[in-house]
Short mmCIF file of N, CA, C and O in Angstrom, two decimals:
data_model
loop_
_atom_site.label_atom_id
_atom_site.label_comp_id
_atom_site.label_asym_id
_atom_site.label_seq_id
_atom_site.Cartn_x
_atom_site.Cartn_y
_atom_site.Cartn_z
N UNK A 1 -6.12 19.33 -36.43
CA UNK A 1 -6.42 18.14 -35.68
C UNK A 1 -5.20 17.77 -34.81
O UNK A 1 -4.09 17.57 -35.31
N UNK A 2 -5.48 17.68 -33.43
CA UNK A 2 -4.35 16.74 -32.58
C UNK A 2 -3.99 15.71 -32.72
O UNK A 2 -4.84 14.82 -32.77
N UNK A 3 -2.80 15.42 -32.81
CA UNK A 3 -2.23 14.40 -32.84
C UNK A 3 -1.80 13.51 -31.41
O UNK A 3 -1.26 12.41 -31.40
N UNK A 4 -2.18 14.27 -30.31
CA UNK A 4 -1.62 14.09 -28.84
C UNK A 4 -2.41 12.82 -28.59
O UNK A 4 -3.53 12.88 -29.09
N UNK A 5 -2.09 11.48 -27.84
CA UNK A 5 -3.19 10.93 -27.12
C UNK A 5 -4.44 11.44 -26.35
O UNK A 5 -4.40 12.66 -26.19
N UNK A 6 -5.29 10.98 -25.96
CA UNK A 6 -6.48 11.73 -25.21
C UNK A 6 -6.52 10.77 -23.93
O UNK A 6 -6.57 9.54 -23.84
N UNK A 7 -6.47 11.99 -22.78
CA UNK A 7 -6.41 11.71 -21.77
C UNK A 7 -7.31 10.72 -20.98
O UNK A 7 -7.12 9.94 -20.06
N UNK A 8 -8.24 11.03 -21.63
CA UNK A 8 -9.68 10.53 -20.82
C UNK A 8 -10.16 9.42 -20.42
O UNK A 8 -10.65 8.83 -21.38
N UNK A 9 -10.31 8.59 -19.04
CA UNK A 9 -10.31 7.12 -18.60
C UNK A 9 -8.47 7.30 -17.97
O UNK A 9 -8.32 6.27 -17.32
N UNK A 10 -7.31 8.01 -17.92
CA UNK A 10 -6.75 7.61 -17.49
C UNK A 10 -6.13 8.60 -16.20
O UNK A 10 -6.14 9.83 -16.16
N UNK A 11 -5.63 7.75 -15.28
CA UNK A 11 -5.34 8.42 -13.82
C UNK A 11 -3.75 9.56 -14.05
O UNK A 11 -2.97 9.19 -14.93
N UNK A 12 -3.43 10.65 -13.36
CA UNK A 12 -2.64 11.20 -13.28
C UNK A 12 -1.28 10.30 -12.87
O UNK A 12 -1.37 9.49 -11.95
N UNK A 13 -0.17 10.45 -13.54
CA UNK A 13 1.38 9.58 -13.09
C UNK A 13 1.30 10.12 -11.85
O UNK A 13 1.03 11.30 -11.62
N UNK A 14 1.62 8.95 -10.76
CA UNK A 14 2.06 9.31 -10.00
C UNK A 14 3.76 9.67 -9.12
O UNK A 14 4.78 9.05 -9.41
N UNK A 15 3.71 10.36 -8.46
CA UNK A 15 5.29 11.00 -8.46
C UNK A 15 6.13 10.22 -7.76
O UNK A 15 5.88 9.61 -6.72
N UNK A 16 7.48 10.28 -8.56
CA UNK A 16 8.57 8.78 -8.23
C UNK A 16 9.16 9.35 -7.52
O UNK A 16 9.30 10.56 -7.65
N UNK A 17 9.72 8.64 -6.49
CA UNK A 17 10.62 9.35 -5.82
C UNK A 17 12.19 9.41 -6.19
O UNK A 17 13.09 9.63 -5.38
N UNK A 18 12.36 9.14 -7.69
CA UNK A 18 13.80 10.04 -8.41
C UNK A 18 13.31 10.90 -9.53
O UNK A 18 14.06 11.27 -10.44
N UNK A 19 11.72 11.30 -9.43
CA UNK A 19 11.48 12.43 -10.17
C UNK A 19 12.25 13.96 -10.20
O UNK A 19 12.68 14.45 -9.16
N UNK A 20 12.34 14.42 -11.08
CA UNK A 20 13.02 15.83 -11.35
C UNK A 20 12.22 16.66 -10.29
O UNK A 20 11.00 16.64 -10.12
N UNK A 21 13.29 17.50 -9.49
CA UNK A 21 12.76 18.49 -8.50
C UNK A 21 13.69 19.62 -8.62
O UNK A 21 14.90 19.45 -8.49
N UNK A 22 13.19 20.77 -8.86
CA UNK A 22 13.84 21.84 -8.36
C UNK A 22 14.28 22.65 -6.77
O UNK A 22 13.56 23.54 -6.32
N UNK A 23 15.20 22.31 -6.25
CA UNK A 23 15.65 22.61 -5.27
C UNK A 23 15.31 23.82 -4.98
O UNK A 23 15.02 24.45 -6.00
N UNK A 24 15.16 24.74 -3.52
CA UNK A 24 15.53 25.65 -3.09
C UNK A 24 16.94 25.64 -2.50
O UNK A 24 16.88 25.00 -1.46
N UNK A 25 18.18 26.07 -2.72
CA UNK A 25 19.07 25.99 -2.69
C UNK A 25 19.74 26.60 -0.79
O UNK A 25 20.74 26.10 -0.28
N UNK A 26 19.19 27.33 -0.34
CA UNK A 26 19.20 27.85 1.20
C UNK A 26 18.29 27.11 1.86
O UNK A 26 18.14 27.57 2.99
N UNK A 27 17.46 25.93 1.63
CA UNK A 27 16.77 25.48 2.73
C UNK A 27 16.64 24.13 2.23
O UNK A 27 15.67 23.44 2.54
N UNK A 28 18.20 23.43 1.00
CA UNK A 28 18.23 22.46 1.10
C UNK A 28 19.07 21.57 1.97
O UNK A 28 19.36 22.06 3.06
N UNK A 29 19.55 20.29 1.71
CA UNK A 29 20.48 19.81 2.52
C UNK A 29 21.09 18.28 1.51
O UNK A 29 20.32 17.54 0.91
N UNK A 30 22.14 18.16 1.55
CA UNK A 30 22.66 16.68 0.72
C UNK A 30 23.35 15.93 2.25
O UNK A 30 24.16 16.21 3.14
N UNK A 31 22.44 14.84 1.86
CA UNK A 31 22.61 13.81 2.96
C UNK A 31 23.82 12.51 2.04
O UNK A 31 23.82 12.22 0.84
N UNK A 32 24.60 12.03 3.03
CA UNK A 32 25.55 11.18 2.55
C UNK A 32 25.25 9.97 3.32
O UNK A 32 24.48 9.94 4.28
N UNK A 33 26.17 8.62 2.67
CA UNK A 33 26.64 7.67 4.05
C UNK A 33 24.89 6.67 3.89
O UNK A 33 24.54 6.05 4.90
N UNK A 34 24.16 6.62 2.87
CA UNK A 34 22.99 5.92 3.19
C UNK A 34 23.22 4.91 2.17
O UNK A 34 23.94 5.16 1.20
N UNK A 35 22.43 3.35 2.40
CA UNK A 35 22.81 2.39 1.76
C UNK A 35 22.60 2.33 -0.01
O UNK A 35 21.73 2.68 -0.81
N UNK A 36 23.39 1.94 -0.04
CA UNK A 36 23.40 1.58 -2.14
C UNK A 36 22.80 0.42 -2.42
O UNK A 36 22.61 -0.01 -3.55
N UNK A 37 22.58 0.05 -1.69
CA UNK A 37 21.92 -1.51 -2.09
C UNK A 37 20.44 -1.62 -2.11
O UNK A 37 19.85 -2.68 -2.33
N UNK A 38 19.66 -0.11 -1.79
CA UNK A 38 18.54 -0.32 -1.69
C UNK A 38 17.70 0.32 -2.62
O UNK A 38 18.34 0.89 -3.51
N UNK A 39 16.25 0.45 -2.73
CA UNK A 39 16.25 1.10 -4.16
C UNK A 39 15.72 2.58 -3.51
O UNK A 39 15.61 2.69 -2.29
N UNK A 40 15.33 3.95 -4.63
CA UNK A 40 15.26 5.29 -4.35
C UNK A 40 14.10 5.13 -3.44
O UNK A 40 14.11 5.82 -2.42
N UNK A 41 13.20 4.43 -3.62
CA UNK A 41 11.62 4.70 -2.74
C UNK A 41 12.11 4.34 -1.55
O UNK A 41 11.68 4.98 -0.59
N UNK A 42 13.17 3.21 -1.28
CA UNK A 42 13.44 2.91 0.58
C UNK A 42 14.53 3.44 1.23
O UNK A 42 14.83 3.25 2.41
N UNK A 43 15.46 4.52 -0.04
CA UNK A 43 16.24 4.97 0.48
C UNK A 43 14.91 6.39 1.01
O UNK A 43 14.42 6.55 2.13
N UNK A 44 14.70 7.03 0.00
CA UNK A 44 13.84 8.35 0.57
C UNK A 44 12.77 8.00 1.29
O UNK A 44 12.26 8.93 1.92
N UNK A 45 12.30 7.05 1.40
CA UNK A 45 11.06 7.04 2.94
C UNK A 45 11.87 6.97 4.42
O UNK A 45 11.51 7.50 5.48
N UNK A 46 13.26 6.02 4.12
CA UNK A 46 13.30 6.01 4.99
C UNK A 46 14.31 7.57 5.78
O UNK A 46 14.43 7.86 6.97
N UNK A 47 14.82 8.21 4.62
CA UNK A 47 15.35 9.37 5.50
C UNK A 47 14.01 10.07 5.59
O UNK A 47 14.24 10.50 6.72
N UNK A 48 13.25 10.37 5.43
CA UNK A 48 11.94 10.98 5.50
C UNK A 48 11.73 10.70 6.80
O UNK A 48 11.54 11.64 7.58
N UNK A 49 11.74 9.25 7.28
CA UNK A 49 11.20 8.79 8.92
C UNK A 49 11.94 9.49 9.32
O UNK A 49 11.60 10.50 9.93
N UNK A 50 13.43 9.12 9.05
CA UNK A 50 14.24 9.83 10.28
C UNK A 50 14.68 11.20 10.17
O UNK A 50 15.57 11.55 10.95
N UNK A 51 14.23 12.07 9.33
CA UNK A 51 13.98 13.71 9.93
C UNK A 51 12.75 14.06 10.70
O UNK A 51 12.71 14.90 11.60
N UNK A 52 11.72 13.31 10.24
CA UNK A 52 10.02 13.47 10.98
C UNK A 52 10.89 13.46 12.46
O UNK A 52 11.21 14.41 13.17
N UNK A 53 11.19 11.63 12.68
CA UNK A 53 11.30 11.31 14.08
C UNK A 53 12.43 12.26 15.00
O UNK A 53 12.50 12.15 16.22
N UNK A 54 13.20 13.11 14.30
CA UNK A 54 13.80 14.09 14.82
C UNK A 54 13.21 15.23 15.11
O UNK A 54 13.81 15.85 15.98
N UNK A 55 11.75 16.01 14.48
CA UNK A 55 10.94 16.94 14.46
C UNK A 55 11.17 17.76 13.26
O UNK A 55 11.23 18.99 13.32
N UNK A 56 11.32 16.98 11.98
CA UNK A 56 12.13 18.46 10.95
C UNK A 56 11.11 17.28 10.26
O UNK A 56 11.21 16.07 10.46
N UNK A 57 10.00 18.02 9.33
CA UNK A 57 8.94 17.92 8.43
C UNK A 57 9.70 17.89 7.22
O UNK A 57 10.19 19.01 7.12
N UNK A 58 10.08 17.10 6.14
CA UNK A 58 10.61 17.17 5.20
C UNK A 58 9.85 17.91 4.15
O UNK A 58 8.73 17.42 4.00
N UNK A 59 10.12 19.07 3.28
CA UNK A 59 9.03 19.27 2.03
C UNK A 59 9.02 18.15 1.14
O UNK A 59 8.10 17.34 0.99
N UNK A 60 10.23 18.19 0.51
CA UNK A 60 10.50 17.03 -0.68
C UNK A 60 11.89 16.41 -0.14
O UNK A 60 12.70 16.99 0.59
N UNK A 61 12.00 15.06 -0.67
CA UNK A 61 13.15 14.11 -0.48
C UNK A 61 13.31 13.43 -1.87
O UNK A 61 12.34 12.94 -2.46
N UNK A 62 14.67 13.42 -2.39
CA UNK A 62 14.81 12.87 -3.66
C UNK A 62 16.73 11.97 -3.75
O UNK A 62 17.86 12.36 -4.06
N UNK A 63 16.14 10.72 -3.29
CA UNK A 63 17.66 10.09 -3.94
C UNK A 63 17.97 10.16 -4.95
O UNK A 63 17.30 10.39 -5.95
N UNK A 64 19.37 9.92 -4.79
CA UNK A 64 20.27 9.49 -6.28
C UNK A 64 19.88 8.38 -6.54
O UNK A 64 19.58 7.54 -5.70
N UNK A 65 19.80 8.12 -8.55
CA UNK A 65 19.98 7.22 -9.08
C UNK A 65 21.13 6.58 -9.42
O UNK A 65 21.88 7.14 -10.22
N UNK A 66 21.46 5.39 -8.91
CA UNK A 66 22.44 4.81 -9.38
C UNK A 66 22.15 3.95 -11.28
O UNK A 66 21.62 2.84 -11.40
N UNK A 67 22.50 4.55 -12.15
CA UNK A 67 22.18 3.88 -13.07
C UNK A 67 22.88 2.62 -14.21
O UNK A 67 22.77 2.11 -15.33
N UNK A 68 23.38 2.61 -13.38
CA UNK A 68 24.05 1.26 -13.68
C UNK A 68 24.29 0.16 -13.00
O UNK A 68 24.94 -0.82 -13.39
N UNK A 69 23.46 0.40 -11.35
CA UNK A 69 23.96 -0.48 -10.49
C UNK A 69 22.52 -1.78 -10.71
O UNK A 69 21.37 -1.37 -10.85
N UNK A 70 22.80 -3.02 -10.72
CA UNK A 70 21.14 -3.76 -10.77
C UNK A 70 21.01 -3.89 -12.23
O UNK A 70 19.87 -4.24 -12.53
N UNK A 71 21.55 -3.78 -12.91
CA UNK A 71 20.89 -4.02 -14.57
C UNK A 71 21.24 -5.73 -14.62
O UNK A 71 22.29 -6.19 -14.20
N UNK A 72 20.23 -6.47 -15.18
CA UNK A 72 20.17 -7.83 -15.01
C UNK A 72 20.17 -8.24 -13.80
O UNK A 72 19.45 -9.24 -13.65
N UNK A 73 20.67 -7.89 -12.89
CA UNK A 73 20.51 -8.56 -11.38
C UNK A 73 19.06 -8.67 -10.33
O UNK A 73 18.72 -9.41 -9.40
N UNK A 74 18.32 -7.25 -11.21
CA UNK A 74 17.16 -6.80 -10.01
C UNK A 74 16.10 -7.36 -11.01
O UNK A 74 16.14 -7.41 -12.24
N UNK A 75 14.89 -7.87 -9.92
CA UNK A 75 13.43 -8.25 -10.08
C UNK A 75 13.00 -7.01 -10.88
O UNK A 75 13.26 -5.83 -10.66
N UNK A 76 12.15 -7.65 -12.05
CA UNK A 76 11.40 -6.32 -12.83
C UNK A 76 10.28 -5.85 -11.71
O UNK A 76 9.54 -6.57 -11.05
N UNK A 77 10.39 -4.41 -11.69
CA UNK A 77 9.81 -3.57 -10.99
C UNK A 77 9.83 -3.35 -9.77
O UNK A 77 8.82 -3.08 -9.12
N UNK A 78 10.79 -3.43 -9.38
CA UNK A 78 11.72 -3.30 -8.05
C UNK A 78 11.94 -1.65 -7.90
O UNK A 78 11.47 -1.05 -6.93
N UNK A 79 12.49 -1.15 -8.68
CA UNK A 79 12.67 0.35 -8.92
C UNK A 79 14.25 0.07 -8.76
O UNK A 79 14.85 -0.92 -8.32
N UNK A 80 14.77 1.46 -9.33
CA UNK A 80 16.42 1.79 -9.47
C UNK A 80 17.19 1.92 -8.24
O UNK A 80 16.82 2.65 -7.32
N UNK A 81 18.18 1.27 -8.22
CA UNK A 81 19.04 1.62 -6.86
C UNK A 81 19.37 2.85 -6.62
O UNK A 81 19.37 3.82 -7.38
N UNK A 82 19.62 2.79 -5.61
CA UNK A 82 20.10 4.30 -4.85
C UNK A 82 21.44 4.49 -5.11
O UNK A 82 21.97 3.39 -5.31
N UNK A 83 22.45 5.65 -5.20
CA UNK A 83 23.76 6.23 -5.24
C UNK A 83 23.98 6.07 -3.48
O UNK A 83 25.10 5.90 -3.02
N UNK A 84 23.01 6.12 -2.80
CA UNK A 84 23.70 6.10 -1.17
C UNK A 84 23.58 7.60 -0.91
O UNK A 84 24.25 8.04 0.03
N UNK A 85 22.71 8.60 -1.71
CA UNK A 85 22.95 10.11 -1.42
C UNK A 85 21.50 10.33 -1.69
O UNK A 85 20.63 9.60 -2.18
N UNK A 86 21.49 11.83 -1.12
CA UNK A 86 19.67 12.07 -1.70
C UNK A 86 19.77 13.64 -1.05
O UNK A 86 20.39 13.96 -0.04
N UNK A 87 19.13 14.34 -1.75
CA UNK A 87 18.64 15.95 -1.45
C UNK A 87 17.27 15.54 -0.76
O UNK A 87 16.45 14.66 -1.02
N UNK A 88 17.39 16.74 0.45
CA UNK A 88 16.03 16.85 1.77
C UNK A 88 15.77 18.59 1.43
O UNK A 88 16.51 19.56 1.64
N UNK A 89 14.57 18.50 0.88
CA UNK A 89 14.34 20.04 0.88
C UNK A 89 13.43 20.53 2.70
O UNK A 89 12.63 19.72 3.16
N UNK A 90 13.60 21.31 3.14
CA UNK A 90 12.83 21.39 4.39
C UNK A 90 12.07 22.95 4.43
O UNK A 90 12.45 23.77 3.61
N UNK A 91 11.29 23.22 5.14
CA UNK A 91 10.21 24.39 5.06
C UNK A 91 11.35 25.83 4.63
O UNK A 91 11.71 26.17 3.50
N UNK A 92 11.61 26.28 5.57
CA UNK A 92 12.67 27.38 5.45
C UNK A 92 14.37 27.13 5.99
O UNK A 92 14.85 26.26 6.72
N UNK A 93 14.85 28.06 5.43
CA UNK A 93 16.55 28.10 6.13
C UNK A 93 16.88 27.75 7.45
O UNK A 93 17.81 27.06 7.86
N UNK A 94 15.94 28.37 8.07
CA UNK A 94 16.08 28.25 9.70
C UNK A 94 16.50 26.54 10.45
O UNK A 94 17.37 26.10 11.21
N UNK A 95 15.03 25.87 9.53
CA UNK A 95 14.68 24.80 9.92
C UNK A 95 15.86 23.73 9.07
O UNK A 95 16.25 22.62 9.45
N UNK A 96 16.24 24.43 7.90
CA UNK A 96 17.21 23.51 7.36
C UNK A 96 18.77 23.05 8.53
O UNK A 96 19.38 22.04 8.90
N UNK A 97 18.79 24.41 8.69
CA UNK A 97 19.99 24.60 10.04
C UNK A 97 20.51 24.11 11.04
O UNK A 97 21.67 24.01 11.44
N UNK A 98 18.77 23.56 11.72
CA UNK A 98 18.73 23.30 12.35
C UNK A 98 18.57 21.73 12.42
O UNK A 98 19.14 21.28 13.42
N UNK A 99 18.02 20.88 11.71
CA UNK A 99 17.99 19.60 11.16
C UNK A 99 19.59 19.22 10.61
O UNK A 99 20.01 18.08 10.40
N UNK A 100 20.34 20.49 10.43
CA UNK A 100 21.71 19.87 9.69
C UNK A 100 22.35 19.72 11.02
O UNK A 100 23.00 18.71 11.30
N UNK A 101 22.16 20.88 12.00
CA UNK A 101 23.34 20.43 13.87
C UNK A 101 22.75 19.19 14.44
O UNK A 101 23.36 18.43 15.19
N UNK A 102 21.45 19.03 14.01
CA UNK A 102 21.08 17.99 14.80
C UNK A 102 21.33 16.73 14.27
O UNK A 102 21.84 15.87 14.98
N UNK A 103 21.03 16.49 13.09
CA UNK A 103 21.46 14.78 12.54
C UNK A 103 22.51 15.04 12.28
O UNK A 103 22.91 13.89 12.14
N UNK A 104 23.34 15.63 12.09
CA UNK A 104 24.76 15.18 11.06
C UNK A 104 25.62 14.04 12.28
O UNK A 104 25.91 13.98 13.47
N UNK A 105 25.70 13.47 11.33
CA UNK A 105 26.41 12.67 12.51
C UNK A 105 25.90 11.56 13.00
O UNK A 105 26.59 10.60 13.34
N UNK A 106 24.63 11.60 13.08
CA UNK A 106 23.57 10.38 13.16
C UNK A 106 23.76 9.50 12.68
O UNK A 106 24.58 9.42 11.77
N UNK A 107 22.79 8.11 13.25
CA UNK A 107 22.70 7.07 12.73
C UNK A 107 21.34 6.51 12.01
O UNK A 107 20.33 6.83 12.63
N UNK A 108 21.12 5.80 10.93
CA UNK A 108 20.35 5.15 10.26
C UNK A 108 20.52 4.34 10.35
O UNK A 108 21.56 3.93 9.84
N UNK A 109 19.81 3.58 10.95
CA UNK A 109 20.26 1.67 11.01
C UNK A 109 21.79 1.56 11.32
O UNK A 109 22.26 2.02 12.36
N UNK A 110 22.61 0.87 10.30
CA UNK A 110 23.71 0.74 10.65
C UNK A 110 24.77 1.82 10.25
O UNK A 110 25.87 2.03 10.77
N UNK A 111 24.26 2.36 9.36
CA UNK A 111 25.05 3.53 8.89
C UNK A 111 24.68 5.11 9.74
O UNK A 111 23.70 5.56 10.34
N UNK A 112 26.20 5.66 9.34
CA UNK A 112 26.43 7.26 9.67
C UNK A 112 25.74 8.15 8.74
O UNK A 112 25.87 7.80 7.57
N UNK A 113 24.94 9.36 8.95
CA UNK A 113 24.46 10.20 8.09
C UNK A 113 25.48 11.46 8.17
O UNK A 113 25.78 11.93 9.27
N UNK A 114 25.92 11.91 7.15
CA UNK A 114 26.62 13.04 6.33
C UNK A 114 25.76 14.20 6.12
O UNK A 114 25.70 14.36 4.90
N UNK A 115 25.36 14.72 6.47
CA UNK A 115 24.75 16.08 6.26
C UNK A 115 25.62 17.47 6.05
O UNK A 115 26.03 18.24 6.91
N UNK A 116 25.79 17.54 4.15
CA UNK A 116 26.23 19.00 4.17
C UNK A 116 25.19 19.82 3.30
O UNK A 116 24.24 19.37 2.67
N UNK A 117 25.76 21.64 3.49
CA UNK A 117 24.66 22.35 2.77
C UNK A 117 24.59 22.69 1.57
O UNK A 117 23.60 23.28 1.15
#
């Protein structure tokens, strides 16, 4: 006999954006220089906009957790702050390459983006 809960009546988790991802390591990229004050879902949508609006299709985007930053301070269910960093996985090497000459250096709102490989 199982001991597992039973699934049935309930919806699949949906995926966080500081869920565990396995990188491709040649067609990733670590972005720096993005705000800490915000939490992982508005740090990664919003670098998400700004590779789209450059022409580079992101595969996966995953900030850092800051885990200690916000304890007692933040609204329950706000989600975890950001470290200010986040991995951009992109289609192939080529395209990673090429998204790294083109933003590094860029701006996000008020901040500089850091792009190394």
């Amino acid at each position: 006999m199982s001991t597992l809960p039973s699934m049935r009546g309930r919806t699949a988790p949906k995926e966080k954006p500081y869920a565990r991802h396995d990188f491709v390591p040649s067609r990733s990229l670590f972005v720096s220089g993005l705000s800490k004050f915000k939490t992982v879902g508005v740090v990664a949508e919003s670098v998400r906009e700004r590779f789209a609006a450059a022409g580079f299709d992101p595969v996966h985007v995953q900030a850092l957790v800051d885990r200690d930053a916000g304890k007692g301070g933040r609204r329950k269910g706000e989600g975890p702050s950001s470290r200010g960093a986040c991995f951009v996985e992109l289609a192939d090497e080529a395209t990673a390459l090429g998204a790294l000459s083109a933003l590094n250096g860029s701006s996000l709102g008020d901040r500089v983006l850091r792009i190394n490989r």
